[in-house]
Coordinates of C-alpha atoms in Angstrom, one line a residue:
Chain B
M28 CA 39.1 32.8 -62.3
N29 CA 41.6 34.0 -59.7
I30 CA 40.3 33.6 -56.1
C31 CA 41.7 34.9 -52.9
V32 CA 40.6 33.0 -49.7
L33 CA 41.0 34.8 -46.3
V34 CA 41.9 32.3 -43.7
K35 CA 42.2 32.8 -39.9
Q36 CA 43.7 30.5 -37.3
V37 CA 41.6 30.6 -34.2
P38 CA 41.6 28.7 -30.8
G39 CA 39.7 25.4 -31.1
S40 CA 36.0 25.9 -30.4
E41 CA 35.9 23.2 -27.7
A42 CA 38.7 24.9 -25.8
H43 CA 38.1 26.2 -22.3
F44 CA 39.1 29.9 -22.2
S45 CA 40.5 31.7 -19.3
V46 CA 41.5 35.4 -19.3
S47 CA 45.2 36.2 -19.2
A48 CA 46.8 37.7 -16.1
D49 CA 46.8 41.2 -17.5
G50 CA 43.1 40.9 -18.3
L51 CA 43.7 42.0 -21.9
W52 CA 43.5 38.7 -23.8
I53 CA 43.1 34.9 -23.2
Q54 CA 45.7 32.5 -22.0
E55 CA 47.1 31.1 -25.2
T56 CA 49.6 28.6 -23.9
E57 CA 48.5 25.1 -24.4
L58 CA 45.4 26.1 -26.4
P59 CA 44.8 24.1 -29.5
F60 CA 44.6 26.2 -32.7
E61 CA 42.8 25.4 -35.9
M62 CA 41.5 26.9 -39.1
N63 CA 38.4 29.0 -38.5
E64 CA 35.4 26.8 -39.3
S65 CA 33.7 28.9 -41.9
D66 CA 37.0 29.8 -43.6
N67 CA 37.4 26.0 -44.3
Y68 CA 34.1 26.1 -46.1
A69 CA 35.2 29.2 -48.0
L70 CA 38.4 27.4 -49.1
E71 CA 36.5 24.4 -50.3
E72 CA 34.1 26.6 -52.2
A73 CA 37.1 28.3 -53.9
L74 CA 38.7 25.0 -54.8
Q75 CA 35.5 23.7 -56.3
I76 CA 34.9 26.9 -58.3
R77 CA 38.5 26.7 -59.7
E78 CA 37.9 23.0 -60.6
Q79 CA 34.8 23.9 -62.5
K80 CA 36.5 26.7 -64.4
G81 CA 39.6 24.6 -65.1
T82 CA 42.0 27.5 -64.7
G83 CA 43.0 30.2 -62.3
E84 CA 44.7 30.4 -59.0
V85 CA 43.5 30.0 -55.4
V86 CA 45.6 32.1 -53.1
V87 CA 45.3 31.9 -49.4
V88 CA 46.0 35.1 -47.3
S89 CA 46.3 34.9 -43.5
L90 CA 47.1 37.5 -40.9
G91 CA 48.5 36.5 -37.6
P92 CA 51.5 35.3 -35.7
D93 CA 53.9 32.5 -36.7
R94 CA 51.6 29.8 -35.5
C95 CA 49.1 30.5 -38.3
K96 CA 51.5 28.9 -40.8
K97 CA 49.9 25.7 -39.7
A98 CA 46.5 26.8 -41.1
I99 CA 48.2 28.1 -44.2
R100 CA 50.0 24.8 -44.9
E101 CA 46.7 23.0 -44.4
A102 CA 45.1 25.2 -47.0
L103 CA 48.0 24.6 -49.4
A104 CA 47.8 20.8 -48.8
K105 CA 44.1 20.9 -49.7
G106 CA 44.9 22.5 -53.0
A107 CA 45.5 26.3 -52.7
D108 CA 48.4 27.3 -55.1
R109 CA 50.3 29.8 -52.9
A110 CA 49.9 31.8 -49.8
I111 CA 50.6 35.2 -48.3
H112 CA 51.3 35.4 -44.6
I113 CA 50.9 38.9 -43.0
K114 CA 52.8 38.5 -39.9
E115 CA 51.4 40.2 -36.8
D116 CA 53.0 39.2 -33.5
A117 CA 50.5 40.8 -31.2
P118 CA 48.1 38.0 -30.6
Y119 CA 45.2 40.3 -30.5
N120 CA 44.4 42.6 -33.4
T121 CA 40.8 43.4 -32.8
D122 CA 39.7 46.0 -35.3
P123 CA 38.2 44.6 -38.5
Y124 CA 38.7 47.9 -40.3
A125 CA 42.5 47.9 -39.7
I126 CA 42.8 44.2 -40.6
A127 CA 40.8 44.6 -43.8
S128 CA 42.9 47.7 -44.7
A129 CA 46.1 45.7 -44.4
L130 CA 44.5 42.9 -46.5
A131 CA 43.3 45.3 -49.1
N132 CA 46.8 46.9 -49.4
T133 CA 48.3 43.4 -49.8
I134 CA 46.0 42.1 -52.6
K135 CA 44.9 45.2 -54.4
D136 CA 47.2 44.7 -57.4
E137 CA 46.7 41.0 -57.8
G138 CA 43.5 41.3 -59.8
F139 CA 41.4 38.7 -58.0
N140 CA 37.9 38.0 -59.5
L141 CA 36.6 36.7 -56.2
V142 CA 37.5 37.1 -52.5
L143 CA 36.0 34.4 -50.3
S144 CA 36.1 34.6 -46.5
G145 CA 34.4 32.8 -43.7
L146 CA 31.2 34.4 -42.4
Q147 CA 32.8 35.2 -39.0
S148 CA 35.7 34.1 -36.9
D149 CA 35.0 31.8 -33.9
D150 CA 37.1 33.9 -31.6
L151 CA 36.2 37.6 -32.1
G152 CA 33.1 37.1 -34.3
F153 CA 33.0 40.5 -36.0
G154 CA 32.0 39.1 -39.3
Q155 CA 33.0 42.3 -41.0
T156 CA 36.5 41.9 -42.5
G157 CA 35.6 40.4 -45.9
V158 CA 32.8 42.9 -46.4
I159 CA 35.0 45.9 -45.5
L160 CA 37.7 44.5 -47.8
G161 CA 35.3 44.3 -50.6
E162 CA 34.2 48.0 -50.1
L163 CA 37.9 49.1 -49.9
L164 CA 38.6 47.4 -53.2
G165 CA 35.5 48.6 -55.0
M166 CA 33.9 45.2 -55.1
T167 CA 30.2 44.3 -54.6
T168 CA 29.7 42.1 -51.5
A169 CA 27.4 39.4 -50.1
T170 CA 27.3 37.6 -46.7
L171 CA 25.6 34.4 -45.4
V172 CA 26.4 32.8 -48.8
V173 CA 25.1 29.2 -49.0
G174 CA 25.5 28.5 -52.7
T175 CA 27.4 29.9 -55.7
E176 CA 27.0 29.6 -59.5
V177 CA 29.7 31.1 -61.7
Q178 CA 28.4 32.8 -64.9
D179 CA 30.1 34.8 -67.6
G180 CA 31.7 37.8 -65.8
K181 CA 29.2 37.4 -62.9
I182 CA 28.4 35.1 -60.0
R183 CA 25.0 34.1 -58.9
V184 CA 24.9 33.5 -55.1
K185 CA 22.3 32.1 -52.7
R186 CA 22.0 33.9 -49.4
E187 CA 20.5 32.7 -46.2
L188 CA 18.0 35.1 -44.7
E189 CA 16.3 34.7 -41.3
A190 CA 13.5 32.4 -40.5
G191 CA 14.1 29.8 -43.2
W192 CA 14.0 32.2 -46.1
F193 CA 16.6 32.3 -48.9
Q194 CA 17.4 34.6 -51.8
W195 CA 19.5 34.3 -55.0
Q196 CA 21.2 37.3 -56.5
T197 CA 23.4 37.9 -59.5
M198 CA 26.6 39.9 -58.8
D199 CA 29.2 41.6 -61.0
L200 CA 32.8 40.4 -60.6
P201 CA 35.0 41.2 -58.8
A202 CA 33.0 40.3 -55.7
S203 CA 33.7 39.6 -52.0
L204 CA 31.6 36.8 -50.5
A205 CA 31.3 35.8 -46.8
I206 CA 30.6 32.1 -46.8
Q207 CA 28.3 30.3 -44.3
S208 CA 29.3 27.0 -42.9
G209 CA 27.6 23.9 -44.3
L210 CA 27.3 24.8 -48.0
N211 CA 29.8 22.1 -49.1
T212 CA 31.8 19.2 -47.7
P213 CA 35.4 20.4 -47.1
R214 CA 38.0 17.9 -48.4
Y215 CA 40.8 16.4 -46.3
P216 CA 44.3 17.0 -47.5
T217 CA 45.8 14.0 -49.3
L218 CA 49.3 12.7 -48.7
K219 CA 50.3 13.9 -52.1
G220 CA 48.8 17.3 -51.3
I221 CA 50.8 17.5 -48.1
M222 CA 54.0 16.7 -49.9
T223 CA 53.5 19.2 -52.7
A224 CA 52.4 21.9 -50.2
K225 CA 56.0 22.0 -48.9
K226 CA 57.1 23.4 -52.3
K227 CA 54.4 26.0 -52.5
E228 CA 55.2 29.7 -51.9
I229 CA 54.3 31.4 -48.7
K230 CA 55.2 35.0 -49.1
E231 CA 55.8 36.7 -45.7
L232 CA 55.0 40.3 -45.1
S233 CA 54.9 42.4 -41.9
F234 CA 51.6 43.9 -40.7
A235 CA 53.4 47.0 -39.4
D236 CA 54.7 47.7 -42.9
I237 CA 51.4 47.3 -44.6
C238 CA 48.8 48.6 -42.3
A239 CA 48.4 52.3 -43.0
V240 CA 45.5 53.0 -40.6
D241 CA 45.0 53.2 -36.9
E242 CA 42.6 50.8 -35.1
L243 CA 39.2 52.5 -34.9
Q244 CA 38.1 50.2 -32.1
S245 CA 39.9 47.9 -29.7
F246 CA 39.0 45.5 -26.9
N247 CA 39.2 47.0 -23.5
G248 CA 39.7 44.1 -21.2
L249 CA 38.1 40.7 -21.4
S250 CA 36.2 39.1 -18.6
V251 CA 34.0 36.1 -17.9
Q252 CA 30.3 36.7 -18.5
H253 CA 28.4 36.7 -15.3
A254 CA 24.9 35.3 -15.3
E255 CA 22.5 38.1 -14.5
K256 CA 19.6 35.8 -13.9
Q257 CA 18.7 34.1 -10.7
T258 CA 18.1 30.5 -11.7
E259 CA 16.1 28.2 -9.4
M260 CA 17.7 24.8 -9.8
I261 CA 15.0 22.1 -9.1
A262 CA 16.5 18.9 -7.6
G263 CA 15.4 15.7 -6.0
S264 CA 13.8 12.5 -7.1
V265 CA 12.0 12.5 -10.5
D266 CA 8.6 12.7 -8.7
Q267 CA 9.8 15.7 -6.6
I268 CA 11.1 17.4 -9.7
V269 CA 7.9 16.8 -11.6
A270 CA 5.8 18.1 -8.7
R271 CA 7.8 21.3 -8.4
L272 CA 7.7 21.8 -12.2
V273 CA 3.9 21.4 -12.2
D274 CA 3.7 23.9 -9.4
V275 CA 5.9 26.4 -11.3
L276 CA 4.0 26.0 -14.6
K277 CA 0.6 26.2 -13.0
N278 CA 1.1 28.8 -10.3
E279 CA 4.1 30.9 -11.1
I280 CA 4.3 30.9 -14.9
R281 CA 0.5 30.3 -15.2
I282 CA 0.4 28.3 -18.4
N283 CA -3.4 27.7 -18.3
Chain A
M24 CA 20.2 64.3 -33.8
D25 CA 22.8 62.7 -31.6
I26 CA 21.6 59.1 -32.1
L27 CA 20.2 58.0 -35.5
V28 CA 18.3 54.8 -35.4
V29 CA 18.0 53.1 -38.8
L30 CA 14.8 51.1 -39.3
E31 CA 14.6 47.7 -41.0
D32 CA 11.5 46.8 -42.9
K33 CA 9.6 43.6 -42.1
S34 CA 6.8 43.4 -44.7
G35 CA 5.8 47.0 -44.2
N36 CA 6.2 47.0 -40.4
I37 CA 9.2 48.2 -38.3
H38 CA 11.3 45.1 -37.6
R39 CA 11.1 44.0 -33.9
M40 CA 14.9 44.5 -33.6
S41 CA 14.7 48.0 -34.9
Q42 CA 12.1 48.7 -32.2
E43 CA 14.5 47.3 -29.7
A44 CA 17.1 49.7 -31.0
I45 CA 14.7 52.6 -30.6
A46 CA 14.1 51.5 -27.0
G47 CA 17.8 51.3 -26.5
A48 CA 18.3 54.8 -28.0
Q49 CA 15.6 56.2 -25.6
Q50 CA 17.3 54.6 -22.6
I51 CA 20.8 55.6 -23.5
G52 CA 19.6 59.0 -24.8
G53 CA 17.9 59.6 -21.5
E54 CA 20.9 58.7 -19.4
C55 CA 23.4 60.6 -21.5
G56 CA 21.3 63.6 -22.7
L57 CA 21.3 62.5 -26.4
S58 CA 18.6 63.4 -28.9
I59 CA 17.2 60.7 -31.2
G60 CA 16.3 60.7 -34.9
V61 CA 14.9 57.7 -36.8
L62 CA 15.6 56.9 -40.5
A63 CA 13.2 54.9 -42.6
L64 CA 14.4 53.8 -46.0
G65 CA 13.4 51.4 -48.8
E66 CA 10.2 50.5 -50.6
N67 CA 8.0 50.9 -47.4
A68 CA 9.8 54.0 -46.0
P69 CA 6.5 56.0 -45.7
A70 CA 4.7 53.3 -43.8
L71 CA 7.7 52.8 -41.4
A72 CA 8.1 56.5 -40.9
E73 CA 4.3 56.7 -40.1
Q74 CA 4.7 54.0 -37.5
A75 CA 7.8 55.6 -36.0
S76 CA 6.0 58.9 -35.7
Q77 CA 4.2 57.5 -32.6
Y78 CA 7.4 57.0 -30.7
A79 CA 9.0 59.6 -28.4
V80 CA 11.9 60.7 -30.6
E81 CA 13.0 64.1 -31.9
E82 CA 13.0 63.6 -35.7
I83 CA 11.9 61.1 -38.3
L84 CA 13.5 61.0 -41.7
S85 CA 11.9 59.2 -44.6
L86 CA 14.1 58.3 -47.6
E87 CA 12.6 57.1 -50.8
N88 CA 14.7 56.3 -53.8
K89 CA 14.0 53.9 -56.6
Y90 CA 17.4 52.2 -56.1
L91 CA 16.4 51.2 -52.6
F92 CA 13.1 49.5 -53.6
N93 CA 14.9 46.1 -53.5
Y94 CA 17.5 45.6 -50.9
T95 CA 21.1 45.5 -52.1
A96 CA 24.1 46.0 -50.0
D97 CA 25.4 48.4 -52.7
G98 CA 22.4 50.6 -52.5
F99 CA 21.6 50.6 -48.8
A100 CA 25.3 51.1 -47.8
A101 CA 25.6 54.1 -50.1
A102 CA 22.3 55.6 -48.9
V103 CA 22.9 55.2 -45.2
A104 CA 26.5 56.6 -45.5
Q105 CA 25.2 59.7 -47.3
V106 CA 22.5 60.3 -44.7
V107 CA 25.0 59.9 -41.8
S108 CA 27.4 62.3 -43.6
S109 CA 24.8 65.0 -43.9
E110 CA 23.0 64.6 -40.6
K111 CA 26.2 64.0 -38.6
P112 CA 24.9 62.0 -35.6
K113 CA 27.3 60.9 -32.9
Y114 CA 25.9 57.3 -33.0
V115 CA 24.1 55.2 -35.5
F116 CA 22.0 52.4 -34.0
F117 CA 20.7 49.2 -35.7
G118 CA 19.3 45.9 -34.6
H119 CA 21.9 43.2 -35.4
T120 CA 20.0 41.3 -38.1
Y121 CA 21.3 39.4 -41.2
Q122 CA 20.6 42.5 -43.3
I123 CA 22.7 44.7 -41.1
R124 CA 25.6 42.1 -41.2
D125 CA 25.3 42.3 -44.9
Y126 CA 25.6 46.0 -45.5
V127 CA 26.7 48.0 -42.4
P128 CA 30.4 47.0 -42.6
R129 CA 30.3 48.8 -46.0
V130 CA 29.0 51.9 -44.3
S131 CA 31.8 51.6 -41.7
A132 CA 34.4 51.4 -44.5
K133 CA 32.8 54.3 -46.5
L134 CA 32.8 56.6 -43.5
K135 CA 36.0 55.2 -41.8
R136 CA 34.1 54.9 -38.6
P137 CA 34.0 51.8 -36.3
F138 CA 31.1 49.4 -36.4
L139 CA 30.5 47.9 -33.0
N140 CA 28.4 44.9 -33.8
D141 CA 26.3 42.5 -31.8
I142 CA 26.4 44.6 -28.7
V143 CA 24.9 43.0 -25.6
S144 CA 25.2 45.7 -23.0
Y145 CA 26.5 49.2 -22.2
S146 CA 27.6 51.3 -19.3
V147 CA 27.9 55.0 -18.9
Q148 CA 31.3 56.4 -18.2
G149 CA 32.0 60.2 -18.2
G150 CA 28.5 60.8 -19.4
K151 CA 29.0 58.7 -22.5
P152 CA 27.9 55.2 -23.4
V153 CA 30.5 52.4 -23.5
F154 CA 29.4 49.3 -25.4
S155 CA 30.3 45.7 -24.7
K156 CA 30.2 42.6 -26.9
Q157 CA 30.8 38.9 -26.4
A158 CA 33.8 37.0 -27.6
F159 CA 35.1 33.5 -27.9
N160 CA 31.7 32.0 -28.6
A161 CA 30.0 34.1 -26.0
K162 CA 32.2 32.7 -23.2
L163 CA 33.8 36.0 -22.5
V164 CA 32.7 39.7 -22.7
T165 CA 34.6 42.9 -23.4
A166 CA 34.1 46.6 -23.5
L167 CA 35.0 48.3 -26.7
Q168 CA 37.3 51.3 -26.7
L169 CA 37.2 53.8 -29.6
I170 CA 40.0 55.7 -31.2
D171 CA 38.2 59.0 -30.8
D172 CA 34.9 60.7 -30.1
S173 CA 33.7 60.8 -33.7
P174 CA 30.6 58.9 -34.8
C175 CA 30.4 55.2 -34.2
I176 CA 28.0 52.7 -35.6
V177 CA 26.4 50.2 -33.2
S178 CA 24.2 47.2 -33.7
F179 CA 22.4 45.5 -30.8
Q180 CA 22.0 41.8 -30.3
S181 CA 18.4 40.5 -30.1
A182 CA 16.8 41.3 -26.8
A183 CA 19.6 43.6 -25.6
F184 CA 16.6 46.0 -25.1
S185 CA 12.9 45.3 -25.0
S186 CA 10.5 46.9 -27.3
D187 CA 8.0 46.8 -24.4
T188 CA 9.8 49.8 -22.9
I189 CA 9.4 52.2 -25.9
Q190 CA 7.9 55.5 -24.9
S191 CA 5.3 57.1 -27.2
G192 CA 5.2 60.6 -28.6
L193 CA 4.1 62.4 -31.7
V194 CA 6.6 63.6 -34.2
S195 CA 6.3 64.8 -37.8
V196 CA 8.2 63.2 -40.7
R197 CA 10.8 65.0 -42.9
S198 CA 11.8 63.7 -46.3
V199 CA 15.5 63.3 -47.2
T200 CA 17.1 62.4 -50.4
V201 CA 20.3 60.7 -51.6
N202 CA 22.1 60.4 -54.9
I203 CA 22.6 56.9 -56.0
D204 CA 24.3 56.2 -59.3
A205 CA 22.8 53.3 -61.2
G206 CA 26.2 51.9 -62.0
S207 CA 27.0 51.6 -58.3
I208 CA 24.4 48.9 -57.9
K209 CA 26.3 45.7 -59.0
T210 CA 23.9 43.2 -57.6
V211 CA 20.5 42.1 -59.0
P212 CA 18.4 40.3 -56.4
E213 CA 15.7 37.7 -57.1
D214 CA 12.6 37.2 -55.0
P215 CA 13.1 35.6 -51.5
F216 CA 11.7 32.2 -51.1
Q217 CA 11.2 29.5 -48.4
E218 CA 12.5 26.0 -49.0
T219 CA 9.8 24.3 -47.0
A220 CA 6.3 25.6 -47.1
G221 CA 4.0 26.1 -44.2
G222 CA 4.6 25.6 -40.6
V223 CA 3.5 27.5 -37.5
D224 CA 4.6 31.0 -36.9
L225 CA 6.4 30.3 -33.6
S226 CA 6.9 34.0 -33.0
S227 CA 3.2 34.3 -32.0
A228 CA 3.2 31.1 -29.8
D229 CA 2.6 31.7 -26.1
L230 CA 4.0 28.4 -25.0
I231 CA 6.9 26.5 -26.6
V232 CA 8.4 23.1 -25.9
S233 CA 11.8 23.0 -27.7
I234 CA 13.9 20.0 -28.5
G235 CA 17.7 19.7 -28.7
R236 CA 20.3 17.0 -29.4
G237 CA 19.6 15.6 -25.9
I238 CA 16.5 14.0 -27.2
S239 CA 19.0 11.4 -28.5
K240 CA 16.8 9.6 -31.0
E241 CA 14.2 10.4 -33.5
E242 CA 11.8 8.0 -31.8
N243 CA 12.0 10.1 -28.6
I244 CA 10.6 13.2 -30.2
S245 CA 7.0 11.9 -29.6
I246 CA 7.7 12.2 -25.9
A247 CA 8.2 15.9 -26.3
Q248 CA 5.2 16.2 -28.7
E249 CA 3.0 14.6 -26.1
L250 CA 4.1 17.1 -23.5
A251 CA 3.4 20.0 -25.9
K252 CA 0.0 18.7 -26.7
A253 CA -0.9 18.3 -23.0
M254 CA 0.2 21.9 -22.4
G255 CA -1.2 23.4 -25.6
A256 CA 2.3 24.4 -26.6
E257 CA 4.0 24.6 -30.0
I258 CA 7.0 22.4 -30.8
A259 CA 10.4 24.1 -31.7
S260 CA 13.9 22.8 -31.9
S261 CA 17.6 23.7 -32.2
R262 CA 19.5 23.4 -35.5
P263 CA 21.0 19.9 -35.0
V264 CA 17.6 18.3 -34.7
V265 CA 16.6 19.8 -38.0
D266 CA 19.9 19.0 -39.7
S267 CA 19.4 15.3 -38.6
G268 CA 16.1 15.4 -40.4
W269 CA 14.1 14.6 -37.2
L270 CA 11.9 17.7 -37.6
P271 CA 11.2 20.0 -40.6
P272 CA 13.1 23.3 -40.7
H273 CA 10.2 25.6 -39.8
H274 CA 10.6 24.4 -36.2
Q275 CA 14.1 25.8 -35.9
V276 CA 14.6 28.6 -33.4
G277 CA 17.8 30.6 -33.7
S278 CA 19.6 33.1 -35.8
S279 CA 18.9 31.1 -39.0
G280 CA 15.4 30.1 -37.9
Q281 CA 12.7 31.8 -36.0
T282 CA 13.1 34.3 -33.1
V283 CA 10.6 33.8 -30.3
A284 CA 9.8 35.4 -27.0
P285 CA 6.9 33.3 -25.6
K286 CA 5.6 33.3 -22.1
L287 CA 7.2 29.9 -21.6
Y288 CA 10.2 28.4 -23.4
L289 CA 10.7 24.8 -22.1
A290 CA 14.1 23.6 -23.5
L291 CA 14.6 19.8 -23.5
G292 CA 18.2 18.6 -24.1
I293 CA 19.4 21.9 -25.6
S294 CA 22.9 23.0 -24.6
G295 CA 22.6 26.7 -25.5
A296 CA 24.9 27.6 -28.4
I297 CA 24.8 31.3 -29.1
Q298 CA 23.1 30.9 -32.5
H299 CA 20.2 29.3 -30.7
V300 CA 20.2 31.6 -27.7
V301 CA 19.8 34.7 -29.7
G302 CA 16.6 33.2 -31.1
M303 CA 14.9 32.7 -27.7
K304 CA 16.6 34.7 -25.0
G305 CA 13.8 37.2 -24.9
S306 CA 11.4 34.5 -23.6
K307 CA 9.6 35.6 -20.5
N308 CA 10.1 32.3 -18.6
I309 CA 12.9 29.9 -19.5
V310 CA 12.8 26.3 -18.1
V311 CA 15.8 24.2 -18.9
I312 CA 16.1 20.4 -18.6
N313 CA 19.5 19.0 -19.5
K314 CA 21.6 16.1 -18.3
D315 CA 24.8 18.3 -18.5
P316 CA 25.2 20.6 -15.5
D317 CA 27.6 22.7 -17.5
A318 CA 25.2 23.4 -20.4
P319 CA 25.4 27.2 -21.1
L320 CA 21.7 27.5 -21.4
F321 CA 21.4 27.2 -17.6
E322 CA 22.9 30.7 -17.5
I323 CA 19.7 32.3 -18.8
A324 CA 17.3 29.9 -17.2
D325 CA 14.7 31.0 -14.7
Y326 CA 14.3 27.3 -13.7
G327 CA 16.7 24.5 -14.3
V328 CA 16.7 20.8 -13.9
V329 CA 19.9 18.7 -14.2
G330 CA 18.3 15.4 -15.1
D331 CA 17.2 12.9 -17.7
L332 CA 14.5 14.4 -19.9
L333 CA 13.4 10.9 -21.0
E334 CA 12.4 10.1 -17.4
I335 CA 11.1 13.5 -16.4
V336 CA 9.0 14.5 -19.4
P337 CA 6.6 11.5 -19.6
K338 CA 5.7 12.0 -15.9
L339 CA 5.4 15.7 -16.4
T340 CA 3.0 15.1 -19.3
E341 CA 0.9 12.8 -17.1
A342 CA 0.8 15.4 -14.2
I343 CA -0.3 18.2 -16.6
Q344 CA -3.0 16.1 -18.2
G345 CA -4.1 15.4 -14.6
F346 CA -4.4 19.1 -13.6
K347 CA -6.0 20.1 -16.9
N348 CA -8.9 17.6 -16.3

């Protein structure tokens, strides 16, 4: 079972974001970067599937600037066998179709049975790349995957639906799955893992060389969201606050 | 048609978010001089088409095909891509639901057209709509620029438009067909199921008291329940409260739980992560009590209190019991 895991390095989710001076991106200096959260769950799922099957490769593919080697090394330390780094220096590539096209060109001859990706990235949040990639490579696809069961030549997956509903489905291989956070417990890299990771291959390619398509969409300026609502902030002593709240509930919102 | 709105089926009725997409199409269509068509597909296509025929749109398309009786990404993506190729609208609109996330990127790839997902607002520039989405965990927003004028696919975030504003009309329904090859469906779905049975349908509650991590301990939940009882409200919560096992899952409001739009949403100790906000931002009145003055939920609050809910709520309960008697 050969599995490709798409990994993205994103700004830490707790970080405070400010827009860059040219208004086109965020200030990246001094931002902490980390592996995208749902990608980490996808990686863990891949490692567990490979452990169950006993054979096969887990290959990590990441698109981004030099700094994303840190996320790649983390994946290798956790157990991925090798990696492909598609180097893209522009910090902002904001079209999932162009990104997925480059990824598809990169992995199309590798014969992967499964492509796992995180449900969406914490920075841009398109949630499309893994699904587009599946379509471009002729694979069947599923998103919001919260459970997997490998069968002969197929995979049975559990998908999360809205409002507390779930659904299992059986899919032909090869398949591309977008993994929801929380379906497993991602492992920490061991010291041995970190040491052996240093010897694992990271093949480096250039995005400009591989991407054969133009961006269909791009970000046109980033700005801080402005609250459209007028909020009445109620202050004072607890008794004053309660009194105003009762007044609001009874006379303005009319909860009777 | 210039705008094609694709309807999602919710147990034989048009999904609320598809209704919101129709409202959006009517608004944008009105401002930009664009005509509207609506596509119903799947097992309940005739029923959905019938319901849509009472909206002010130019055309209604009903697509029935045995490979669309059960939802699969393979089937729905193939069908919608074919309809878009033959009808050639400039825009294809959807509500941004889990089903849309599952198959519409495939439509985008088949047609090589951009999919602008989870759109929160638009502006009109040069007589055309320009769509904006959030980025960086909803802390920033950006307008999306397209490579060219050819069709684009758009999905709208919950409550970007309100289904209250839909204008009525009377339109007749036309049937359309697609060719789906049996071999192209590579997924066999089983029946959907719920993991925990029962629970209240929060989406029909008028008043909701919702509990977040700020409640601190499981023992404090009763404070909120007392308030809800005094008000005649239902209890809801954010995901962390359910994940900690303090409340059963059916109370969860958010993208993975229920979506609500009650007359009153009183949020206690909820910070306002985007996955929660999309489940309640359509509420008519939002009251937020939180110790943290930077809690993002204050951005969409009608009334806000920076304070300790453990002190405020018991007194509020008492006062409400007082005025109810």
